[in-house]
Amino acid sequence: MRGITAIVCAILLGSLFQIKATELGWEFCARKKHSLRAIFEAQAESRKNGSGNLRQYAPDRRIDVSHLKLELDPDFATRSIAGVATISFSPIAKPLTEMRLDAVDLDIAEVTATTAIKDWHVALEHLAIEFEKPIPVGVETRVTVTYQVEPKEGLYFRTAAMGYPDGDDHLFTQGEPEKHRHWFPSYDYPNERFTTEVICRVPEAMTVISNGRLIDDSVEEGVRSVHWYQEEEHVNYLLSVVAGHFEKLEGQFRDLELAFLTPPSEFAVAANSFRDTAAILEFFESEIGVGYPWNKYYSICVSDFPYSGMENTTVTTLTTRTLFPDETENIRTTHRLDAHEIAHQWFGNLVTCKDWSQLWLNEGFATYYTHLYEEEKSGREAMLYQLYLDADRVLAQTDTKPMVWRDYSRPWEQFDYRAYPKGAWILHMIRCELGPELFRESIREYLEEHRNTDVVTEDLNEILEETSGRNWDRFFDQWVYHGGTPQLNVEYRYDGSEKAAKFKFKQAQEIGDEVLAFHLDIPIRLFPDEGEPINFIAELRGVEDEFSFPIESAPKGVRLDPDYTLLVSFNVELPNPLLEYQIGNQADMMGRLFAAKQL
């Protein structure tokens, strides 16, 4: 979901950092006793302070969920849902006497099962079902829950009665990270995969879109019943239901059905945001080396979507803010958002982070592959500029949280600069070390070996070691399992007596338990008065080190990390003549940018 690029950053991150307290779950005054609020606030403060016993991990899987079926009757007038959820499952390691489903604020009328139920009760955040006899390991059972709900989260109505344009009435869902529990009972965490189907009944003139393959779309007595079936397993938060008044623009990529839908009032400009979709799919199939893994790709714009986009399996939800008229084509583009959400169909959907501490495996990949498409579409300099925007944001951070961080209170705390731009930069540094071909082979192996499963960082590490023969433990230790970034103070001088360019590097970031001293190979390019540039590597292995590189006369140009391969802040004051050469070097866009900043 959601790209960190020049366009998407403003939309997405602006939204993420303005999340209301209720969206973070702190609505205790309204629906919980004051004493409970005090307990939860104390727990949150303890988590914030890094209390080890409150670190976040994926829940145990006591059951293997194989299928979820939802039958939905939305009421647009009351903005409510009458639902029937059927969960098929089997116990994994021990006979099951009681099962719990994530469920918040559901008005549950009935619970039945294919085995006898002794009792069931509703708690604050789950539905507990007790069976008369333990269900043996491996025996499939179905539980059916009949309920009603006026969703506060997870499912949202947009109607004329709420102030939206007449004729645009619709609803949409948003499950990530754990919001679906607010409108249907389920196993609502990404370490469980299952097939899904949705049957939704709406007024005849409306449309219903969901994941997977269309089974039936029929009308009887003015009621449209639409049945979608997702035959490939995916995780709960990727389920999507969008229903209401929409118009549809159709397309094709090879045998893959493409579509772009908007509310009727927005449809006139729909084509502009749809024009890169087929090209993005073609590029990703070639670049990733794994074919598009699902049976369709739809994008649906909805009104006041709280984020920029969400990569539900086979059907992405987008904000209507992505739409733009022909008149703005030179200053507006949404191909980056389109590319980010399409990349998620592989990274996040085909393979999914096991828990929210591993979120960068979803968002970092989607962000980086958006940059790779930028290179395909607009050239390498355009890609480097997107990486520069990402680096600018990451290097400005002062916190020292690692990428894999378990001390969060709520999952949304993980959706920050670490998962998106820093995650993309980690992949960029790996690709720069391996080269494009070996990186492509490694990512193909990573996806093929772990397809339709959940993943952790070590899964990627192991694949990189298998394909490259290198040990990546140090790399992941300093970049993923520890926080911070290298802040390098650099002194440069030319020594005429030794005919050498001299460099002194000192790591200026605060080094300790949370941030390591980085092990870095720093490329340096010197430009002599005559002849070709000369390349060297400064192998920085400690907090401070000095290097001397031979060159017959003082270079006219000096570039640190000339190909932009490191997420490093260089604090270096080069003499103006060197900067003047650098800013005039038409072949080095990034060098010109850095020189302009110093000048």
Coordinates of C-alpha atoms in Angstrom, one line a residue:
M1 CA 0.0 0.0 0.0
R2 CA 1.1 3.6 -0.4
G3 CA 4.4 4.8 -2.0
I4 CA 7.0 7.1 -0.7
T5 CA 7.6 9.3 -3.7
A6 CA 7.3 13.0 -4.5
I7 CA 3.5 12.6 -5.0
V8 CA 2.6 9.7 -2.7
C9 CA 4.7 10.9 0.2
A10 CA 2.6 14.1 0.5
I11 CA -0.6 12.2 0.4
L12 CA 0.3 9.0 2.4
L13 CA 2.5 10.3 5.1
G14 CA 0.5 13.4 5.6
S15 CA -2.4 11.0 6.3
L16 CA -0.4 8.6 8.5
F17 CA 0.9 11.3 10.8
Q18 CA -2.6 12.8 11.2
I19 CA -4.2 9.6 12.3
K20 CA -6.9 10.4 14.8
A21 CA -6.7 9.0 18.3
T22 CA -9.8 6.8 17.6
E23 CA -8.0 5.3 14.6
L24 CA -5.2 4.2 16.9
G25 CA -7.7 2.5 19.1
W26 CA -7.9 5.0 22.0
E27 CA -11.6 5.4 22.2
F28 CA -11.8 3.9 25.7
C29 CA -13.9 6.7 27.2
A30 CA -16.7 5.9 24.7
R31 CA -16.7 2.1 24.9
K32 CA -14.6 1.0 27.8
K33 CA -14.5 1.6 31.5
H34 CA -12.1 4.3 32.7
S35 CA -10.1 1.8 34.6
L36 CA -9.5 -0.2 31.4
R37 CA -8.3 3.0 29.7
A38 CA -5.8 3.5 32.5
I39 CA -4.5 0.0 32.2
F40 CA -4.1 0.2 28.4
E41 CA -2.4 3.6 28.6
A42 CA 0.0 2.3 31.2
Q43 CA 0.8 -0.6 28.9
A44 CA 1.3 1.7 26.0
E45 CA 3.7 3.9 28.0
S46 CA 5.6 0.8 29.1
R47 CA 5.9 -0.3 25.5
K48 CA 7.1 3.1 24.5
N49 CA 9.8 2.8 27.1
G50 CA 10.9 -0.6 25.7
S51 CA 9.6 -2.9 28.3
G52 CA 10.6 -6.4 27.1
N53 CA 7.6 -8.3 28.2
L54 CA 5.3 -6.1 26.1
R55 CA 7.2 -6.5 22.8
Q56 CA 5.1 -7.4 19.8
Y57 CA 5.1 -10.8 18.2
A58 CA 2.7 -12.7 15.9
P59 CA 0.0 -14.6 17.7
D60 CA 0.1 -18.4 18.0
R61 CA -1.8 -20.3 15.3
R62 CA -3.9 -22.8 17.1
I63 CA -6.0 -23.3 14.0
D64 CA -5.4 -23.5 10.3
V65 CA -8.0 -21.4 8.6
S66 CA -8.7 -22.7 5.1
H67 CA -11.6 -20.5 3.9
L68 CA -13.6 -17.5 4.8
K69 CA -17.1 -16.8 3.3
L70 CA -18.9 -13.5 3.8
E71 CA -22.5 -12.9 3.0
L72 CA -23.3 -9.2 3.2
D73 CA -26.4 -7.0 3.0
P74 CA -25.4 -3.3 3.3
D75 CA -27.9 -0.7 4.2
F76 CA -26.8 2.6 2.8
A77 CA -29.5 4.6 4.6
T78 CA -28.4 3.5 8.1
R79 CA -24.8 2.9 7.1
S80 CA -24.9 -0.6 8.6
I81 CA -24.2 -4.2 7.5
A82 CA -26.1 -7.4 8.1
G83 CA -23.5 -10.2 7.7
V84 CA -23.0 -13.9 7.9
A85 CA -19.4 -15.1 8.2
T86 CA -18.4 -18.7 7.8
I87 CA -14.9 -19.7 8.8
S88 CA -13.6 -23.2 7.8
F89 CA -10.7 -24.4 9.9
S90 CA -8.9 -27.3 11.5
P91 CA -6.9 -27.5 14.7
I92 CA -3.1 -27.6 14.2
A93 CA -1.2 -29.4 17.0
K94 CA -3.7 -30.0 19.8
P95 CA -7.5 -30.8 20.0
L96 CA -9.4 -27.6 20.2
T97 CA -11.9 -26.9 22.9
E98 CA -12.3 -23.2 22.5
M99 CA -11.6 -20.9 19.5
R100 CA -11.3 -17.1 19.5
L101 CA -12.0 -14.9 16.6
D102 CA -11.0 -11.2 16.4
A103 CA -14.2 -9.2 16.6
V104 CA -14.8 -5.6 17.8
D105 CA -18.2 -4.0 18.3
L106 CA -20.2 -6.6 16.4
D107 CA -23.8 -7.2 17.4
I108 CA -23.7 -11.0 17.2
A109 CA -27.1 -12.7 16.9
E110 CA -26.2 -16.4 16.4
V111 CA -23.2 -18.8 16.3
T112 CA -23.5 -22.2 14.8
A113 CA -21.0 -24.9 13.7
T114 CA -20.7 -28.3 12.1
T115 CA -19.9 -29.6 15.5
A116 CA -21.8 -29.1 18.7
I117 CA -21.2 -25.8 20.5
K118 CA -21.4 -25.7 24.3
D119 CA -21.4 -21.9 24.6
W120 CA -20.2 -18.6 23.1
H121 CA -19.7 -15.1 24.4
V122 CA -18.5 -11.7 23.2
A123 CA -15.6 -10.0 24.9
L124 CA -14.2 -6.5 24.2
E125 CA -12.1 -7.6 21.2
H126 CA -13.0 -11.2 20.4
L127 CA -15.7 -13.8 20.0
A128 CA -15.0 -16.9 22.1
I129 CA -16.7 -20.2 21.1
E130 CA -16.6 -23.3 23.3
F131 CA -17.3 -26.7 21.8
E132 CA -19.0 -29.6 23.6
K133 CA -16.2 -31.9 22.7
P134 CA -12.6 -31.1 21.6
I135 CA -12.2 -31.0 17.9
P136 CA -9.4 -33.5 16.8
V137 CA -6.3 -32.2 15.1
G138 CA -6.7 -31.9 11.3
V139 CA -10.5 -32.3 11.4
E140 CA -12.1 -29.5 9.4
T141 CA -14.9 -27.6 11.1
R142 CA -17.1 -24.7 10.0
V143 CA -18.3 -22.0 12.3
T144 CA -21.0 -19.6 11.1
V145 CA -21.6 -16.2 12.8
T146 CA -24.6 -14.1 12.1
Y147 CA -24.2 -10.5 13.1
Q148 CA -25.0 -6.8 12.4
V149 CA -22.6 -3.8 12.7
E150 CA -22.5 -0.1 12.2
P151 CA -18.7 0.0 11.4
K152 CA -16.6 2.6 13.0
E153 CA -13.5 1.3 11.3
G154 CA -12.6 -1.0 8.5
L155 CA -15.7 -0.4 6.3
Y156 CA -16.8 3.1 5.3
F157 CA -19.9 4.5 3.6
R158 CA -20.0 7.5 1.3
T159 CA -23.5 8.7 0.6
A160 CA -25.4 11.8 -0.5
A161 CA -26.8 12.1 3.0
M162 CA -23.2 12.6 4.2
G163 CA -22.6 15.4 1.7
Y164 CA -21.2 13.4 -1.2
P165 CA -22.4 14.0 -4.8
D166 CA -25.8 12.6 -5.7
G167 CA -25.4 9.3 -7.6
D168 CA -22.0 8.5 -6.1
D169 CA -23.2 6.4 -3.1
H170 CA -20.7 3.7 -2.3
L171 CA -18.9 1.8 0.5
F172 CA -15.4 0.4 0.7
T173 CA -13.2 -1.5 3.1
Q174 CA -9.7 -1.0 4.4
G175 CA -8.2 -3.8 6.4
E176 CA -4.5 -3.0 7.0
P177 CA -3.2 -3.4 9.5
E178 CA -6.0 -5.0 11.7
K179 CA -9.2 -3.2 10.9
H180 CA -11.4 -5.9 9.4
R181 CA -12.2 -7.2 12.9
H182 CA -14.4 -4.1 13.2
W183 CA -16.9 -5.3 10.6
F184 CA -16.6 -9.1 10.5
P185 CA -15.2 -11.9 12.8
S186 CA -12.0 -13.4 11.6
Y187 CA -8.4 -14.3 12.2
D188 CA -7.1 -10.8 11.7
Y189 CA -3.3 -11.1 11.6
P190 CA -0.9 -11.6 8.6
N191 CA 0.6 -14.9 9.7
E192 CA -2.5 -16.9 8.4
R193 CA -3.5 -17.4 4.8
F194 CA -6.8 -18.7 3.4
T195 CA -9.1 -18.5 0.4
T196 CA -12.1 -16.1 0.6
E197 CA -15.4 -15.5 -1.1
V198 CA -17.9 -12.6 -0.8
I199 CA -21.6 -12.6 -1.7
C200 CA -23.0 -9.1 -1.5
R201 CA -26.5 -7.9 -2.2
V202 CA -27.1 -4.3 -3.2
P203 CA -29.7 -2.3 -5.2
E204 CA -29.9 -3.3 -8.8
A205 CA -28.1 -0.2 -10.2
M206 CA -25.0 -0.7 -8.0
T207 CA -21.7 -2.5 -8.7
V208 CA -19.9 -4.9 -6.3
I209 CA -16.2 -5.6 -6.6
S210 CA -14.1 -8.0 -4.5
N211 CA -11.0 -10.2 -4.7
G212 CA -10.6 -13.0 -7.2
R213 CA -12.9 -14.4 -9.8
L214 CA -16.5 -13.3 -10.5
I215 CA -18.8 -16.3 -9.9
D216 CA -22.2 -14.7 -10.3
D217 CA -23.8 -11.3 -10.9
S218 CA -27.6 -11.6 -11.0
V219 CA -30.7 -9.5 -10.3
E220 CA -33.9 -10.6 -8.8
E221 CA -36.8 -8.3 -7.8
G222 CA -34.5 -5.2 -7.9
V223 CA -31.7 -6.7 -5.8
R224 CA -28.3 -7.4 -7.3
S225 CA -26.4 -10.4 -5.9
V226 CA -22.7 -10.5 -6.7
H227 CA -20.5 -13.4 -5.8
W228 CA -16.7 -13.2 -5.9
Y229 CA -14.3 -16.0 -5.1
Q230 CA -10.5 -15.7 -4.3
E231 CA -9.1 -19.1 -5.1
E232 CA -5.5 -18.4 -4.1
E233 CA -4.8 -18.0 -0.4
H234 CA -4.1 -14.5 1.0
V235 CA -4.1 -12.8 4.4
N236 CA -7.1 -11.3 6.1
Y237 CA -6.2 -7.6 5.7
L238 CA -6.0 -8.0 1.9
L239 CA -9.7 -8.9 1.6
S240 CA -11.7 -6.1 -0.1
V241 CA -15.3 -5.2 -0.7
V242 CA -16.3 -2.1 -2.7
A243 CA -20.0 -1.6 -3.6
G244 CA -22.0 1.2 -4.9
H245 CA -22.3 3.4 -8.0
F246 CA -19.3 3.2 -10.2
E247 CA -18.3 3.5 -13.9
K248 CA -15.7 1.2 -15.3
L249 CA -12.8 1.7 -17.8
E250 CA -11.6 -1.7 -19.1
G251 CA -8.2 -2.8 -20.4
Q252 CA -6.1 -5.8 -21.1
F253 CA -2.5 -7.0 -20.4
R254 CA -1.9 -10.2 -22.3
D255 CA -4.7 -12.5 -20.9
L256 CA -5.1 -10.5 -17.7
E257 CA -8.3 -8.4 -17.2
L258 CA -7.6 -4.8 -16.2
A259 CA -10.1 -2.3 -15.0
F260 CA -10.2 1.2 -13.5
L261 CA -13.4 2.3 -11.7
T262 CA -14.5 5.6 -10.2
P263 CA -17.6 7.2 -8.8
P264 CA -19.7 8.6 -11.7
S265 CA -18.9 12.2 -10.9
E266 CA -15.2 11.5 -11.4
F267 CA -15.2 9.2 -14.4
A268 CA -14.4 11.8 -17.1
V269 CA -10.7 11.9 -16.0
A270 CA -10.3 8.2 -15.1
A271 CA -8.1 7.4 -18.2
N272 CA -5.2 9.6 -17.1
S273 CA -4.5 7.6 -13.9
F274 CA -4.9 4.2 -15.8
R275 CA -2.6 4.8 -18.7
D276 CA 0.6 3.3 -17.2
T277 CA -1.0 0.2 -15.6
A278 CA -0.3 -2.3 -18.5
A279 CA 3.3 -1.0 -19.0
I280 CA 4.0 -1.3 -15.2
L281 CA 2.8 -4.9 -15.2
E282 CA 4.9 -5.7 -18.2
F283 CA 8.0 -4.1 -16.7
F284 CA 7.5 -5.8 -13.3
E285 CA 7.1 -9.3 -14.8
S286 CA 10.4 -8.8 -16.7
E287 CA 12.3 -7.2 -13.8
I288 CA 11.0 -9.5 -11.0
G289 CA 11.2 -12.7 -13.1
V290 CA 8.0 -14.0 -11.7
G291 CA 4.7 -13.7 -13.6
Y292 CA 1.8 -11.7 -12.2
P293 CA 0.5 -14.1 -9.6
W294 CA -3.3 -13.4 -9.6
N295 CA -6.2 -13.6 -12.0
K296 CA -7.1 -9.9 -12.6
Y297 CA -6.0 -6.4 -11.6
Y298 CA -8.6 -3.7 -10.8
S299 CA -8.1 -0.3 -9.4
I300 CA -11.0 1.5 -7.8
C301 CA -11.1 5.1 -6.7
V302 CA -13.3 5.9 -3.7
S303 CA -14.2 9.2 -2.0
D304 CA -12.2 10.3 1.0
F305 CA -10.1 7.2 1.2
P306 CA -7.9 7.7 4.3
Y307 CA -4.7 6.9 2.5
S308 CA -3.4 7.1 -1.0
G309 CA -3.9 3.5 -1.9
M310 CA -4.3 -0.1 -0.6
E311 CA -3.0 -3.1 -2.4
N312 CA -5.8 -5.6 -1.8
T313 CA -5.2 -8.8 -3.7
T314 CA -6.3 -8.4 -7.4
V315 CA -8.2 -5.1 -6.5
T316 CA -6.4 -2.0 -5.3
T317 CA -8.3 0.8 -3.6
L318 CA -7.2 4.3 -4.5
T319 CA -8.1 7.8 -3.3
T320 CA -9.9 10.0 -5.9
R321 CA -7.1 12.5 -5.3
T322 CA -5.1 10.4 -7.7
L323 CA -7.3 11.6 -10.5
F324 CA -6.4 14.6 -12.7
P325 CA -7.6 16.2 -15.9
D326 CA -5.7 16.5 -19.2
E327 CA -4.8 20.1 -18.5
T328 CA -2.5 19.2 -15.7
E329 CA -0.6 16.4 -17.4
N330 CA 2.7 18.2 -17.4
I331 CA 2.7 18.8 -13.6
R332 CA 0.7 15.8 -12.4
T333 CA 1.3 12.1 -12.7
T334 CA 0.1 9.2 -10.6
H335 CA 2.2 6.4 -12.2
R336 CA 4.3 6.1 -9.0
L337 CA 1.2 5.4 -6.9
D338 CA 0.0 2.9 -9.6
A339 CA 3.5 1.2 -9.6
H340 CA 3.7 1.0 -5.8
E341 CA 0.4 -0.7 -5.5
I342 CA 1.0 -3.1 -8.4
A343 CA 4.4 -4.0 -6.9
H344 CA 2.6 -5.1 -3.7
Q345 CA 0.8 -7.8 -5.7
W346 CA 4.2 -9.6 -5.4
F347 CA 5.7 -8.0 -2.3
G348 CA 3.1 -8.0 0.4
N349 CA 0.5 -10.2 -1.3
L350 CA 2.3 -13.2 -2.8
V351 CA 4.7 -13.1 0.1
T352 CA 3.6 -11.3 3.2
C353 CA 5.4 -10.0 6.3
K354 CA 4.9 -12.5 9.2
D355 CA 4.3 -9.7 11.7
W356 CA 4.3 -5.9 11.7
S357 CA 8.0 -5.7 12.8
Q358 CA 8.8 -7.1 9.4
L359 CA 6.7 -4.5 7.5
W360 CA 9.7 -3.3 5.4
L361 CA 9.5 -6.5 3.4
N362 CA 6.2 -5.3 2.1
E363 CA 6.7 -1.5 1.9
G364 CA 10.4 -1.3 1.2
F365 CA 10.1 -3.6 -1.8
A366 CA 7.0 -1.7 -3.2
T367 CA 8.8 1.6 -2.8
Y368 CA 12.0 0.4 -4.4
Y369 CA 10.3 -1.3 -7.4
T370 CA 8.4 2.0 -7.9
H371 CA 11.8 3.6 -8.3
L372 CA 12.9 0.9 -10.8
Y373 CA 9.9 1.6 -12.9
E374 CA 10.8 5.3 -12.7
E375 CA 14.1 4.4 -14.3
E376 CA 12.3 2.4 -17.0
K377 CA 9.8 5.2 -17.7
S378 CA 11.9 8.4 -17.3
G379 CA 15.6 7.3 -17.2
R380 CA 18.2 6.7 -14.5
E381 CA 18.5 10.3 -13.3
A382 CA 14.7 10.3 -12.5
M383 CA 15.2 7.2 -10.4
L384 CA 18.2 8.6 -8.6
Y385 CA 16.2 11.8 -7.8
Q386 CA 13.5 9.7 -6.2
L387 CA 16.1 7.9 -4.2
Y388 CA 17.5 11.3 -3.2
L389 CA 14.1 12.4 -1.9
D390 CA 13.9 9.2 0.1
A391 CA 17.4 9.6 1.5
D392 CA 16.8 13.2 2.4
R393 CA 13.9 12.1 4.6
V394 CA 15.7 9.2 6.2
L395 CA 19.0 11.0 6.9
A396 CA 17.0 13.8 8.7
Q397 CA 15.7 11.4 11.3
T398 CA 17.0 11.6 14.8
D399 CA 15.3 8.5 16.3
T400 CA 17.3 5.2 16.5
K401 CA 14.6 2.6 16.0
P402 CA 15.7 -0.3 13.9
M403 CA 13.9 -1.6 10.9
V404 CA 12.8 -4.7 12.7
W405 CA 11.4 -3.2 15.9
R406 CA 9.1 -4.9 18.4
D407 CA 8.5 -2.2 21.0
Y408 CA 5.6 -0.5 19.2
S409 CA 2.2 -0.1 20.9
R410 CA 0.1 -0.1 17.7
P411 CA 0.9 -1.5 14.3
W412 CA 0.5 1.9 12.7
E413 CA 3.8 3.0 14.4
Q414 CA 5.6 0.8 11.9
F415 CA 4.3 2.6 8.9
D416 CA 7.0 5.3 8.9
Y417 CA 10.2 6.3 7.1
R418 CA 11.8 3.0 8.1
A419 CA 9.4 0.7 6.2
Y420 CA 9.2 2.9 3.1
P421 CA 12.2 5.0 2.1
K422 CA 14.8 3.3 4.3
G423 CA 13.5 -0.1 3.2
A424 CA 13.9 1.0 -0.4
W425 CA 17.4 2.2 0.2
I426 CA 18.4 -1.1 1.9
L427 CA 17.3 -2.9 -1.3
H428 CA 19.1 -0.4 -3.5
M429 CA 22.4 -0.9 -1.6
I430 CA 22.0 -4.7 -2.0
R431 CA 21.3 -4.3 -5.7
C432 CA 24.3 -2.0 -6.1
E433 CA 26.6 -4.6 -4.4
L434 CA 25.2 -7.6 -6.4
G435 CA 24.6 -6.0 -9.7
P436 CA 21.2 -5.9 -11.5
E437 CA 21.3 -9.5 -12.8
L438 CA 22.3 -11.3 -9.6
F439 CA 19.9 -9.1 -7.6
R440 CA 17.1 -10.1 -10.1
E441 CA 18.0 -13.8 -9.7
S442 CA 18.0 -13.4 -5.9
I443 CA 14.6 -11.8 -5.7
R444 CA 13.1 -14.4 -8.1
E445 CA 14.4 -17.1 -5.8
Y446 CA 13.1 -15.3 -2.8
L447 CA 9.6 -15.1 -4.3
E448 CA 9.5 -18.6 -5.7
E449 CA 10.7 -20.3 -2.5
H450 CA 8.4 -18.3 -0.2
R451 CA 5.4 -17.8 -2.5
N452 CA 2.0 -18.0 -0.7
T453 CA 3.7 -17.8 2.7
D454 CA 4.7 -15.2 5.3
V455 CA 8.3 -14.0 5.5
V456 CA 10.8 -12.5 7.9
T457 CA 14.1 -10.7 7.1
E458 CA 16.2 -13.9 7.6
D459 CA 14.3 -15.5 4.7
L460 CA 15.7 -12.8 2.4
N461 CA 19.2 -13.0 4.0
E462 CA 19.3 -16.7 3.4
I463 CA 18.4 -16.4 -0.3
L464 CA 21.0 -13.7 -0.8
E465 CA 23.7 -15.9 0.7
E466 CA 22.6 -18.9 -1.4
T467 CA 22.7 -16.9 -4.7
S468 CA 25.8 -14.7 -4.0
G469 CA 27.9 -16.9 -1.8
R470 CA 28.5 -13.9 0.5
N471 CA 27.8 -13.5 4.2
W472 CA 25.1 -10.8 4.7
D473 CA 24.9 -11.0 8.5
R474 CA 26.9 -7.8 9.1
F475 CA 24.9 -5.9 6.5
F476 CA 21.5 -6.8 8.0
D477 CA 22.8 -6.4 11.5
Q478 CA 23.9 -2.7 10.9
W479 CA 21.1 -1.7 8.6
V480 CA 18.1 -3.7 9.7
Y481 CA 18.5 -4.9 13.3
H482 CA 20.1 -1.7 14.5
G483 CA 18.9 1.8 13.9
G484 CA 20.4 5.1 12.6
T485 CA 22.4 5.9 9.5
P486 CA 26.1 6.7 9.0
Q487 CA 26.9 10.4 9.5
L488 CA 30.4 10.9 8.1
N489 CA 32.6 13.9 8.7
V490 CA 35.1 14.0 5.9
E491 CA 38.3 16.0 5.5
Y492 CA 40.0 16.2 2.1
R493 CA 43.3 17.6 0.9
Y494 CA 45.8 17.0 -1.9
D495 CA 49.4 16.3 -0.8
G496 CA 51.7 17.4 -3.6
S497 CA 54.8 15.9 -2.1
E498 CA 53.3 12.5 -2.0
K499 CA 51.2 13.0 -5.1
A500 CA 48.2 11.7 -3.3
A501 CA 44.6 12.6 -2.5
K502 CA 44.1 12.3 1.3
F503 CA 40.8 11.6 3.0
K504 CA 40.0 11.4 6.7
F505 CA 36.6 9.8 7.7
K506 CA 35.0 10.0 11.1
Q507 CA 31.6 8.5 12.0
A508 CA 29.7 11.2 13.8
Q509 CA 26.4 9.4 14.6
E510 CA 26.0 8.5 18.3
I511 CA 27.3 5.0 18.6
G512 CA 25.9 2.6 21.2
D513 CA 23.6 -0.3 21.7
E514 CA 21.0 1.0 19.3
V515 CA 23.3 2.3 16.5
L516 CA 26.5 0.6 15.4
A517 CA 29.7 1.9 13.9
F518 CA 29.1 1.1 10.3
H519 CA 31.3 -1.1 8.1
L520 CA 31.4 0.7 4.8
D521 CA 33.1 0.5 1.4
I522 CA 32.9 4.1 0.1
P523 CA 33.5 4.6 -3.6
I524 CA 35.6 7.7 -4.5
R525 CA 36.1 9.1 -7.9
L526 CA 38.9 11.5 -8.7
F527 CA 38.9 13.6 -11.9
P528 CA 42.5 14.3 -13.1
D529 CA 43.3 17.3 -15.3
E530 CA 43.6 15.0 -18.2
G531 CA 42.4 11.5 -18.9
E532 CA 39.7 9.3 -17.5
P533 CA 38.3 9.5 -14.0
I534 CA 40.1 7.2 -11.4
N535 CA 38.0 5.1 -9.0
F536 CA 39.0 4.0 -5.5
I537 CA 37.4 2.4 -2.5
A538 CA 37.8 3.6 1.0
E539 CA 37.3 0.6 3.2
L540 CA 36.0 2.2 6.4
R541 CA 36.2 -0.4 9.2
G542 CA 36.2 1.7 12.3
V543 CA 34.8 4.9 13.8
E544 CA 37.7 6.9 12.2
D545 CA 40.2 6.1 9.4
E546 CA 42.4 7.8 6.9
F547 CA 43.1 6.9 3.3
S548 CA 45.6 8.0 0.6
F549 CA 45.0 7.5 -3.1
P550 CA 47.8 8.2 -5.7
I551 CA 47.2 10.8 -8.4
E552 CA 49.9 12.8 -10.3
S553 CA 48.4 16.2 -9.7
A554 CA 45.6 17.8 -7.7
P555 CA 42.3 16.5 -9.2
K556 CA 39.9 19.0 -10.7
G557 CA 36.9 17.1 -9.3
V558 CA 36.3 14.8 -6.3
R559 CA 33.2 12.7 -5.9
L560 CA 32.2 10.6 -2.9
D561 CA 29.9 7.7 -3.8
P562 CA 29.6 8.9 -7.4
D563 CA 27.0 6.3 -8.4
Y564 CA 24.8 7.0 -5.4
T565 CA 25.0 3.6 -3.8
L566 CA 25.1 4.3 -0.1
L567 CA 22.6 5.7 2.4
V568 CA 25.2 8.0 4.0
S569 CA 25.3 11.6 5.0
F570 CA 28.7 13.1 4.0
N571 CA 29.6 16.3 5.8
V572 CA 32.5 17.5 3.6
E573 CA 33.6 21.0 2.7
L574 CA 35.2 20.8 -0.7
P575 CA 37.0 23.9 -2.1
N576 CA 34.9 26.0 -4.5
P577 CA 37.0 25.1 -7.6
L578 CA 36.2 21.4 -7.1
L579 CA 32.5 22.3 -6.6
E580 CA 32.5 24.5 -9.7
Y581 CA 33.8 21.6 -11.8
Q582 CA 31.2 19.3 -10.2
I583 CA 28.3 21.5 -10.8
G584 CA 29.3 21.8 -14.5
N585 CA 29.6 18.1 -15.1
Q586 CA 26.6 17.4 -17.3
A587 CA 27.1 13.7 -17.0
D588 CA 26.6 13.7 -13.2
M589 CA 23.2 14.9 -12.2
M590 CA 23.5 13.9 -8.5
G591 CA 26.9 15.5 -8.3
R592 CA 25.6 18.7 -9.7
L593 CA 22.7 18.6 -7.1
F594 CA 25.1 18.1 -4.2
A595 CA 27.5 20.8 -5.4
A596 CA 24.6 23.2 -5.8
K597 CA 23.5 22.5 -2.2
Q598 CA 27.0 23.2 -0.8
L599 CA 27.5 26.3 -3.0

